[in-house]
Amino acid sequence: MNQYISRRKWLKSTTFASFSLPFAASIATDDPKLYRIDSQEANVIKLSSNENPYGPSEQAKAAIVESLSIGNRYPNALKEELKRELARKENLTPEHILLAAGSTEILHILGNWLTYKNGNYLTTKNTFPILMMCTEVKGVNWTKIDLDSHFKVDLNRLENAINDLTDAVYICNPNNPTSTIVESADLENFCKNCKSHQVLLIDEAYTNTLKGG
């Protein structure tokens, strides 16, 4: 293993490898990795909490080990290069990219911002709760709309609940924990129908999973 690792090599081996973690096509119940070691029942398979029982891919693990040689340095320069790489991949500018330690940190940042705005906010029931949790403790109230009969975000019902006092709308798509998805064209039309002062927060943390990479 080389003592030093180039920035570009590190970016390619870690960032884009993380988007290609393998997902099992089916569950083999005789695989011990599937069972939670902290479960009260020996035969319980835990599928929640976004946990991949197979762990990181071999490519990702190799990249982690190789990056240890620069683990004593702050990653500021690497961070800016990563933003440029992601912007190029998504046809954006680096100013459109915000890096954080997972989506939870970004949702907390958004929550602090919404608390400062102190507006009227709309979301659905049975959805990813972090954004609501970190604002409700500060006195923010959310109007929560029921999902449809298939546990899917009901855009029509959500749109009917929007009024001139609505400042922000949060949609998790694919929805967590119901694993349902709103079609792109329908979501795009929903966004176009909202007014310019209304902030749309579309949480699409699982889109790469749907694409298989």
Tab-separated table of N, CA, C and O in Angstrom, residues 99-197:
chain	number	residue	atom	x	y	z
A	99	LEU	N	-22.112	19.532	1.792
A	99	LEU	CA	-21.642	18.255	2.320
A	99	LEU	C	-21.916	18.190	3.823
A	99	LEU	O	-21.773	19.177	4.537
A	100	ALA	N	-22.318	17.016	4.282
A	100	ALA	CA	-22.589	16.840	5.705
A	100	ALA	C	-22.409	15.372	6.060
A	100	ALA	O	-22.236	14.522	5.187
A	101	ALA	N	-22.437	15.091	7.354
A	101	ALA	CA	-22.299	13.721	7.837
A	101	ALA	C	-23.647	13.029	7.777
A	101	ALA	O	-24.290	12.758	8.790
A	102	GLY	N	-24.112	12.762	6.570
A	102	GLY	CA	-25.397	12.108	6.376
A	102	GLY	C	-26.538	13.107	6.266
A	102	GLY	O	-26.393	14.297	6.583
A	103	SER	N	-27.685	12.626	5.823
A	103	SER	CA	-28.838	13.511	5.617
A	103	SER	C	-29.387	14.053	6.926
A	103	SER	O	-30.001	15.126	6.951
A	104	THR	N	-29.183	13.352	8.025
A	104	THR	CA	-29.704	13.816	9.311
A	104	THR	C	-29.118	15.175	9.681
A	104	THR	O	-29.830	16.060	10.170
A	105	GLU	N	-27.816	15.359	9.444
A	105	GLU	CA	-27.196	16.647	9.767
A	105	GLU	C	-27.800	17.767	8.915
A	105	GLU	O	-28.079	18.861	9.408
A	106	ILE	N	-28.025	17.486	7.629
A	106	ILE	CA	-28.621	18.494	6.747
A	106	ILE	C	-30.034	18.827	7.206
A	106	ILE	O	-30.452	19.998	7.199
A	107	LEU	N	-30.796	17.813	7.614
A	107	LEU	CA	-32.149	18.058	8.092
A	107	LEU	C	-32.151	18.888	9.373
A	107	LEU	O	-33.042	19.722	9.586
A	108	HIS	N	-31.154	18.705	10.221
A	108	HIS	CA	-31.038	19.530	11.425
A	108	HIS	C	-30.721	20.981	11.054
A	108	HIS	O	-31.243	21.921	11.683
A	109	ILE	N	-29.865	21.164	10.061
A	109	ILE	CA	-29.559	22.527	9.590
A	109	ILE	C	-30.827	23.193	9.060
A	109	ILE	O	-31.127	24.350	9.374
A	110	LEU	N	-31.579	22.454	8.246
A	110	LEU	CA	-32.838	22.980	7.723
A	110	LEU	C	-33.823	23.269	8.853
A	110	LEU	O	-34.550	24.272	8.823
A	111	GLY	N	-33.826	22.385	9.856
A	111	GLY	CA	-34.727	22.586	10.984
A	111	GLY	C	-34.426	23.870	11.731
A	111	GLY	O	-35.342	24.612	12.113
A	112	ASN	N	-33.151	24.159	11.942
A	112	ASN	CA	-32.767	25.406	12.616
A	112	ASN	C	-33.193	26.616	11.795
A	112	ASN	O	-33.640	27.628	12.338
A	113	TRP	N	-33.048	26.495	10.475
A	113	TRP	CA	-33.449	27.591	9.593
A	113	TRP	C	-34.958	27.801	9.627
A	113	TRP	O	-35.444	28.933	9.701
A	114	LEU	N	-35.726	26.711	9.604
A	114	LEU	CA	-37.173	26.824	9.656
A	114	LEU	C	-37.641	27.405	10.989
A	114	LEU	O	-38.601	28.187	11.043
A	115	THR	N	-36.965	27.029	12.056
A	115	THR	CA	-37.308	27.574	13.371
A	115	THR	C	-37.107	29.083	13.391
A	115	THR	O	-37.905	29.824	13.977
A	116	TYR	N	-36.071	29.519	12.727
A	116	TYR	CA	-35.798	30.968	12.654
A	116	TYR	C	-36.881	31.673	11.850
A	116	TYR	O	-37.303	32.779	12.169
A	117	LYS	N	-37.385	31.026	10.783
A	117	LYS	CA	-38.436	31.613	9.958
A	117	LYS	C	-39.772	31.672	10.690
A	117	LYS	O	-40.552	32.595	10.509
A	118	ASN	N	-40.046	30.629	11.496
A	118	ASN	CA	-41.270	30.574	12.301
A	118	ASN	C	-42.514	30.737	11.430
A	118	ASN	O	-43.358	31.613	11.644
A	119	GLY	N	-42.649	29.856	10.429
A	119	GLY	CA	-43.783	29.942	9.509
A	119	GLY	C	-44.766	28.803	9.699
A	119	GLY	O	-44.793	28.140	10.739
A	120	ASN	N	-45.581	28.568	8.668
A	120	ASN	CA	-46.552	27.479	8.670
A	120	ASN	C	-46.033	26.363	7.766
A	120	ASN	O	-45.761	26.587	6.581
A	121	TYR	N	-45.947	25.145	8.322
A	121	TYR	CA	-45.270	24.073	7.619
A	121	TYR	C	-46.195	22.868	7.434
A	121	TYR	O	-47.043	22.574	8.277
A	122	LEU	N	-45.968	22.174	6.322
A	122	LEU	CA	-46.846	21.084	5.924
A	122	LEU	C	-46.022	19.861	5.552
A	122	LEU	O	-44.998	19.968	4.878
A	123	THR	N	-46.480	18.687	5.979
A	123	THR	CA	-45.819	17.434	5.612
A	123	THR	C	-46.869	16.317	5.667
A	123	THR	O	-48.065	16.582	5.720
A	124	THR	N	-46.410	15.081	5.662
A	124	THR	CA	-47.321	13.944	5.750
A	124	THR	C	-47.102	13.187	7.057
A	124	THR	O	-46.053	13.301	7.688
A	125	LYS	N	-48.085	12.390	7.414
A	125	LYS	CA	-47.910	11.468	8.530
A	125	LYS	C	-47.077	10.276	8.056
A	125	LYS	O	-46.941	10.040	6.867
A	126	ASN	N	-46.539	9.544	9.024
A	126	ASN	CA	-45.793	8.317	8.709
A	126	ASN	C	-44.692	8.577	7.689
A	126	ASN	O	-44.595	7.908	6.659
A	127	THR	N	-43.847	9.533	8.002
A	127	THR	CA	-42.722	9.840	7.132
A	127	THR	C	-41.466	9.994	7.983
A	127	THR	O	-41.524	9.877	9.212
A	128	PHE	N	-40.342	10.268	7.360
A	128	PHE	CA	-39.087	10.387	8.096
A	128	PHE	C	-39.186	11.575	9.060
A	128	PHE	O	-39.394	12.712	8.620
A	129	PRO	N	-39.037	11.363	10.379
A	129	PRO	CA	-39.440	12.381	11.352
A	129	PRO	C	-38.378	13.380	11.783
A	129	PRO	O	-38.685	14.301	12.548
A	130	ILE	N	-37.141	13.236	11.354
A	130	ILE	CA	-36.055	14.033	11.931
A	130	ILE	C	-36.301	15.532	11.821
A	130	ILE	O	-36.128	16.280	12.792
A	131	LEU	N	-36.691	16.006	10.635
A	131	LEU	CA	-36.905	17.441	10.454
A	131	LEU	C	-37.982	17.957	11.394
A	131	LEU	O	-37.831	19.025	12.011
A	132	MET	N	-39.066	17.209	11.525
A	132	MET	CA	-40.142	17.638	12.410
A	132	MET	C	-39.723	17.578	13.880
A	132	MET	O	-40.034	18.464	14.671
A	133	MET	N	-38.985	16.540	14.235
A	133	MET	CA	-38.565	16.376	15.631
A	133	MET	C	-37.692	17.537	16.095
A	133	MET	O	-37.863	18.045	17.207
A	134	CYS	N	-36.754	17.956	15.227
A	134	CYS	CA	-35.807	18.987	15.667
A	134	CYS	C	-36.423	20.381	15.643
A	134	CYS	O	-35.813	21.328	16.152
A	135	THR	N	-37.620	20.530	15.068
A	135	THR	CA	-38.294	21.828	15.093
A	135	THR	C	-39.420	21.858	16.118
A	135	THR	O	-39.675	22.892	16.733
A	136	GLU	N	-40.086	20.726	16.304
A	136	GLU	CA	-41.208	20.689	17.249
A	136	GLU	C	-40.753	20.932	18.679
A	136	GLU	O	-41.500	21.504	19.487
A	137	VAL	N	-39.539	20.523	19.015
A	137	VAL	CA	-39.039	20.767	20.371
A	137	VAL	C	-38.833	22.261	20.629
A	137	VAL	O	-38.710	22.684	21.782
A	138	LYS	N	-38.804	23.037	19.528
A	138	LYS	CA	-38.643	24.489	19.659
A	138	LYS	C	-39.962	25.224	19.431
A	138	LYS	O	-39.979	26.436	19.215
A	139	GLY	N	-41.059	24.473	19.458
A	139	GLY	CA	-42.363	25.096	19.395
A	139	GLY	C	-42.977	25.206	18.019
A	139	GLY	O	-44.048	25.805	17.865
A	140	VAL	N	-42.340	24.633	16.996
A	140	VAL	CA	-42.874	24.701	15.644
A	140	VAL	C	-43.977	23.653	15.473
A	140	VAL	O	-43.826	22.508	15.905
A	141	ASN	N	-45.063	24.032	14.846
A	141	ASN	CA	-46.175	23.117	14.595
A	141	ASN	C	-46.230	22.748	13.122
A	141	ASN	O	-46.124	23.612	12.244
A	142	TRP	N	-46.395	21.464	12.849
A	142	TRP	CA	-46.524	20.963	11.489
A	142	TRP	C	-47.942	20.451	11.264
A	142	TRP	O	-48.496	19.753	12.110
A	143	THR	N	-48.510	20.777	10.111
A	143	THR	CA	-49.746	20.145	9.687
A	143	THR	C	-49.376	18.879	8.929
A	143	THR	O	-48.630	18.933	7.946
A	144	LYS	N	-49.878	17.722	9.390
A	144	LYS	CA	-49.475	16.433	8.838
A	144	LYS	C	-50.655	15.760	8.148
A	144	LYS	O	-51.673	15.468	8.771
A	145	ILE	N	-50.487	15.531	6.849
A	145	ILE	CA	-51.546	14.986	6.007
A	145	ILE	C	-51.417	13.472	5.929
A	145	ILE	O	-50.306	12.927	5.840
A	146	ASP	N	-52.548	12.773	5.932
A	146	ASP	CA	-52.546	11.315	5.829
A	146	ASP	C	-51.960	10.845	4.500
A	146	ASP	O	-52.126	11.504	3.457
A	147	LEU	N	-51.308	9.708	4.512
A	147	LEU	CA	-50.909	9.031	3.283
A	147	LEU	C	-52.145	8.414	2.646
A	147	LEU	O	-53.211	8.327	3.270
A	148	ASP	N	-52.030	7.968	1.394
A	148	ASP	CA	-53.180	7.337	0.763
A	148	ASP	C	-53.303	5.887	1.224
A	148	ASP	O	-52.555	5.420	2.086
A	149	SER	N	-54.239	5.152	0.663
A	149	SER	CA	-54.513	3.779	1.109
A	149	SER	C	-53.365	2.823	0.821
A	149	SER	O	-53.325	1.711	1.364
A	150	HIS	N	-52.429	3.237	-0.033
A	150	HIS	CA	-51.258	2.411	-0.341
A	150	HIS	C	-50.022	2.908	0.404
A	150	HIS	O	-48.897	2.573	0.033
A	151	PHE	N	-50.233	3.727	1.443
A	151	PHE	CA	-49.142	4.281	2.262
A	151	PHE	C	-48.191	5.131	1.418
A	151	PHE	O	-46.989	5.162	1.651
A	152	LYS	N	-48.758	5.824	0.459
A	152	LYS	CA	-48.004	6.650	-0.469
A	152	LYS	C	-48.345	8.116	-0.234
A	152	LYS	O	-49.466	8.445	0.165
A	153	VAL	N	-47.375	9.008	-0.459
A	153	VAL	CA	-47.637	10.437	-0.330
A	153	VAL	C	-48.731	10.829	-1.321
A	153	VAL	O	-48.599	10.617	-2.527
A	154	ASP	N	-49.815	11.382	-0.797
A	154	ASP	CA	-50.958	11.785	-1.619
A	154	ASP	C	-50.761	13.249	-2.017
A	154	ASP	O	-51.091	14.160	-1.262
A	155	LEU	N	-50.230	13.465	-3.226
A	155	LEU	CA	-49.916	14.822	-3.655
A	155	LEU	C	-51.160	15.682	-3.803
A	155	LEU	O	-51.127	16.887	-3.524
A	156	ASN	N	-52.253	15.085	-4.234
A	156	ASN	CA	-53.495	15.856	-4.370
A	156	ASN	C	-53.983	16.346	-3.010
A	156	ASN	O	-54.373	17.508	-2.851
A	157	ARG	N	-53.971	15.458	-2.038
A	157	ARG	CA	-54.400	15.830	-0.690
A	157	ARG	C	-53.445	16.861	-0.087
A	157	ARG	O	-53.875	17.805	0.594
A	158	LEU	N	-52.168	16.694	-0.370
A	158	LEU	CA	-51.171	17.626	0.140
A	158	LEU	C	-51.355	19.006	-0.497
A	158	LEU	O	-51.303	20.037	0.194
A	159	GLU	N	-51.588	19.020	-1.809
A	159	GLU	CA	-51.768	20.292	-2.511
A	159	GLU	C	-53.024	21.009	-2.036
A	159	GLU	O	-53.041	22.242	-1.909
A	160	ASN	N	-54.084	20.263	-1.757
A	160	ASN	CA	-55.328	20.873	-1.278
A	160	ASN	C	-55.160	21.498	0.103
A	160	ASN	O	-55.929	22.393	0.486
A	161	ALA	N	-54.166	21.014	0.859
A	161	ALA	CA	-53.939	21.543	2.205
A	161	ALA	C	-53.069	22.797	2.198
A	161	ALA	O	-52.974	23.501	3.203
A	162	ILE	N	-52.430	23.086	1.069
A	162	ILE	CA	-51.584	24.269	0.967
A	162	ILE	C	-52.452	25.515	0.810
A	162	ILE	O	-53.410	25.531	0.043
A	163	ASN	N	-52.105	26.558	1.544
A	163	ASN	CA	-52.782	27.846	1.380
A	163	ASN	C	-51.744	28.957	1.353
A	163	ASN	O	-50.539	28.696	1.390
A	164	ASP	N	-52.200	30.183	1.292
A	164	ASP	CA	-51.268	31.320	1.171
A	164	ASP	C	-50.380	31.476	2.396
A	164	ASP	O	-49.346	32.145	2.329
A	165	LEU	N	-50.773	30.886	3.520
A	165	LEU	CA	-49.971	30.990	4.735
A	165	LEU	C	-48.925	29.899	4.846
A	165	LEU	O	-48.071	29.935	5.737
A	166	THR	N	-48.957	28.915	3.950
A	166	THR	CA	-47.994	27.819	3.977
A	166	THR	C	-46.631	28.327	3.508
A	166	THR	O	-46.497	28.858	2.410
A	167	ASP	N	-45.618	28.153	4.348
A	167	ASP	CA	-44.278	28.632	4.022
A	167	ASP	C	-43.351	27.533	3.524
A	167	ASP	O	-42.412	27.799	2.775
A	168	ALA	N	-43.576	26.285	3.958
A	168	ALA	CA	-42.674	25.206	3.573
A	168	ALA	C	-43.424	23.882	3.555
A	168	ALA	O	-44.356	23.659	4.342
A	169	VAL	N	-43.001	23.015	2.637
A	169	VAL	CA	-43.580	21.679	2.509
A	169	VAL	C	-42.438	20.673	2.468
A	169	VAL	O	-41.481	20.843	1.701
A	170	TYR	N	-42.548	19.644	3.292
A	170	TYR	CA	-41.522	18.583	3.333
A	170	TYR	C	-42.111	17.291	2.792
A	170	TYR	O	-43.146	16.821	3.266
A	171	ILE	N	-41.431	16.714	1.789
A	171	ILE	CA	-41.838	15.435	1.208
A	171	ILE	C	-40.632	14.506	1.182
A	171	ILE	O	-39.568	14.876	0.673
A	172	CYS	N	-40.799	13.325	1.724
A	172	CYS	CA	-39.753	12.300	1.670
A	172	CYS	C	-40.107	11.335	0.542
A	172	CYS	O	-41.149	10.677	0.578
A	173	ASN	N	-39.238	11.251	-0.461
A	173	ASN	CA	-39.546	10.447	-1.648
A	173	ASN	C	-38.267	9.803	-2.194
A	173	ASN	O	-37.373	10.516	-2.644
A	174	PRO	N	-38.174	8.484	-2.148
A	174	PRO	CA	-39.109	7.491	-1.622
A	174	PRO	C	-39.369	7.709	-0.120
A	174	PRO	O	-38.463	8.099	0.602
A	175	ASN	N	-40.597	7.432	0.274
A	175	ASN	CA	-40.967	7.715	1.656
A	175	ASN	C	-40.353	6.693	2.603
A	175	ASN	O	-40.296	5.502	2.309
A	176	ASN	N	-39.903	7.195	3.720
A	176	ASN	CA	-39.365	6.361	4.786
A	176	ASN	C	-40.295	6.538	5.993
A	176	ASN	O	-40.483	7.677	6.439
A	177	PRO	N	-40.953	5.499	6.498
A	177	PRO	CA	-40.589	4.091	6.361
A	177	PRO	C	-41.477	3.256	5.435
A	177	PRO	O	-41.345	2.033	5.422
A	178	THR	N	-42.391	3.837	4.684
A	178	THR	CA	-43.335	3.023	3.927
A	178	THR	C	-42.776	2.524	2.604
A	178	THR	O	-43.408	1.700	1.939
A	179	SER	N	-41.632	3.029	2.176
A	179	SER	CA	-40.906	2.580	0.970
A	179	SER	C	-41.686	2.793	-0.319
A	179	SER	O	-41.424	2.134	-1.321
A	180	THR	N	-42.629	3.741	-0.310
A	180	THR	CA	-43.378	4.043	-1.527
A	180	THR	C	-42.784	5.268	-2.213
A	180	THR	O	-42.132	6.100	-1.581
A	181	ILE	N	-43.038	5.385	-3.512
A	181	ILE	CA	-42.440	6.466	-4.292
A	181	ILE	C	-43.503	7.217	-5.077
A	181	ILE	O	-44.489	6.637	-5.522
A	182	VAL	N	-43.286	8.513	-5.199
A	182	VAL	CA	-44.133	9.367	-6.028
A	182	VAL	C	-43.459	9.506	-7.391
A	182	VAL	O	-42.253	9.748	-7.472
A	183	GLU	N	-44.233	9.362	-8.446
A	183	GLU	CA	-43.668	9.443	-9.791
A	183	GLU	C	-43.090	10.831	-10.037
A	183	GLU	O	-43.627	11.854	-9.599
A	184	SER	N	-41.973	10.863	-10.782
A	184	SER	CA	-41.244	12.116	-10.999
A	184	SER	C	-42.117	13.188	-11.644
A	184	SER	O	-42.085	14.358	-11.248
A	185	ALA	N	-42.906	12.802	-12.657
A	185	ALA	CA	-43.739	13.784	-13.359
A	185	ALA	C	-44.776	14.387	-12.423
A	185	ALA	O	-45.031	15.608	-12.460
A	186	ASP	N	-45.386	13.567	-11.570
A	186	ASP	CA	-46.377	14.068	-10.627
A	186	ASP	C	-45.745	15.008	-9.610
A	186	ASP	O	-46.326	16.049	-9.260
A	187	LEU	N	-44.556	14.647	-9.133
A	187	LEU	CA	-43.868	15.492	-8.162
A	187	LEU	C	-43.454	16.817	-8.800
A	187	LEU	O	-43.552	17.880	-8.173
A	188	GLU	N	-43.013	16.763	-10.047
A	188	GLU	CA	-42.627	17.987	-10.753
A	188	GLU	C	-43.822	18.921	-10.920
A	188	GLU	O	-43.713	20.138	-10.710
A	189	ASN	N	-44.971	18.364	-11.283
A	189	ASN	CA	-46.178	19.189	-11.425
A	189	ASN	C	-46.603	19.785	-10.088
A	189	ASN	O	-47.053	20.938	-10.028
A	190	PHE	N	-46.457	19.003	-9.025
A	190	PHE	CA	-46.782	19.503	-7.693
A	190	PHE	C	-45.908	20.714	-7.363
A	190	PHE	O	-46.401	21.736	-6.861
A	191	CYS	N	-44.624	20.605	-7.644
A	191	CYS	CA	-43.688	21.704	-7.344
A	191	CYS	C	-44.037	22.945	-8.157
A	191	CYS	O	-43.976	24.071	-7.649
A	192	LYS	N	-44.404	22.759	-9.405
A	192	LYS	CA	-44.742	23.891	-10.266
A	192	LYS	C	-46.006	24.607	-9.790
A	192	LYS	O	-46.160	25.815	-10.006
A	193	ASN	N	-46.899	23.876	-9.150
A	193	ASN	CA	-48.148	24.472	-8.688
A	193	ASN	C	-47.985	25.256	-7.389
A	193	ASN	O	-48.887	26.028	-7.018
A	194	CYS	N	-46.871	25.058	-6.700
A	194	CYS	CA	-46.634	25.809	-5.468
A	194	CYS	C	-46.196	27.235	-5.806
A	194	CYS	O	-45.666	27.503	-6.883
A	195	LYS	N	-46.404	28.130	-4.875
A	195	LYS	CA	-46.068	29.535	-5.106
A	195	LYS	C	-44.603	29.792	-4.782
A	195	LYS	O	-43.962	29.043	-4.056
A	196	SER	N	-44.084	30.879	-5.327
A	196	SER	CA	-42.647	31.144	-5.256
A	196	SER	C	-42.141	31.335	-3.830
A	196	SER	O	-40.972	31.050	-3.542
A	197	HIS	N	-42.990	31.805	-2.918
A	197	HIS	CA	-42.520	32.035	-1.549
A	197	HIS	C	-42.526	30.757	-0.717
A	197	HIS	O	-42.022	30.751	0.408
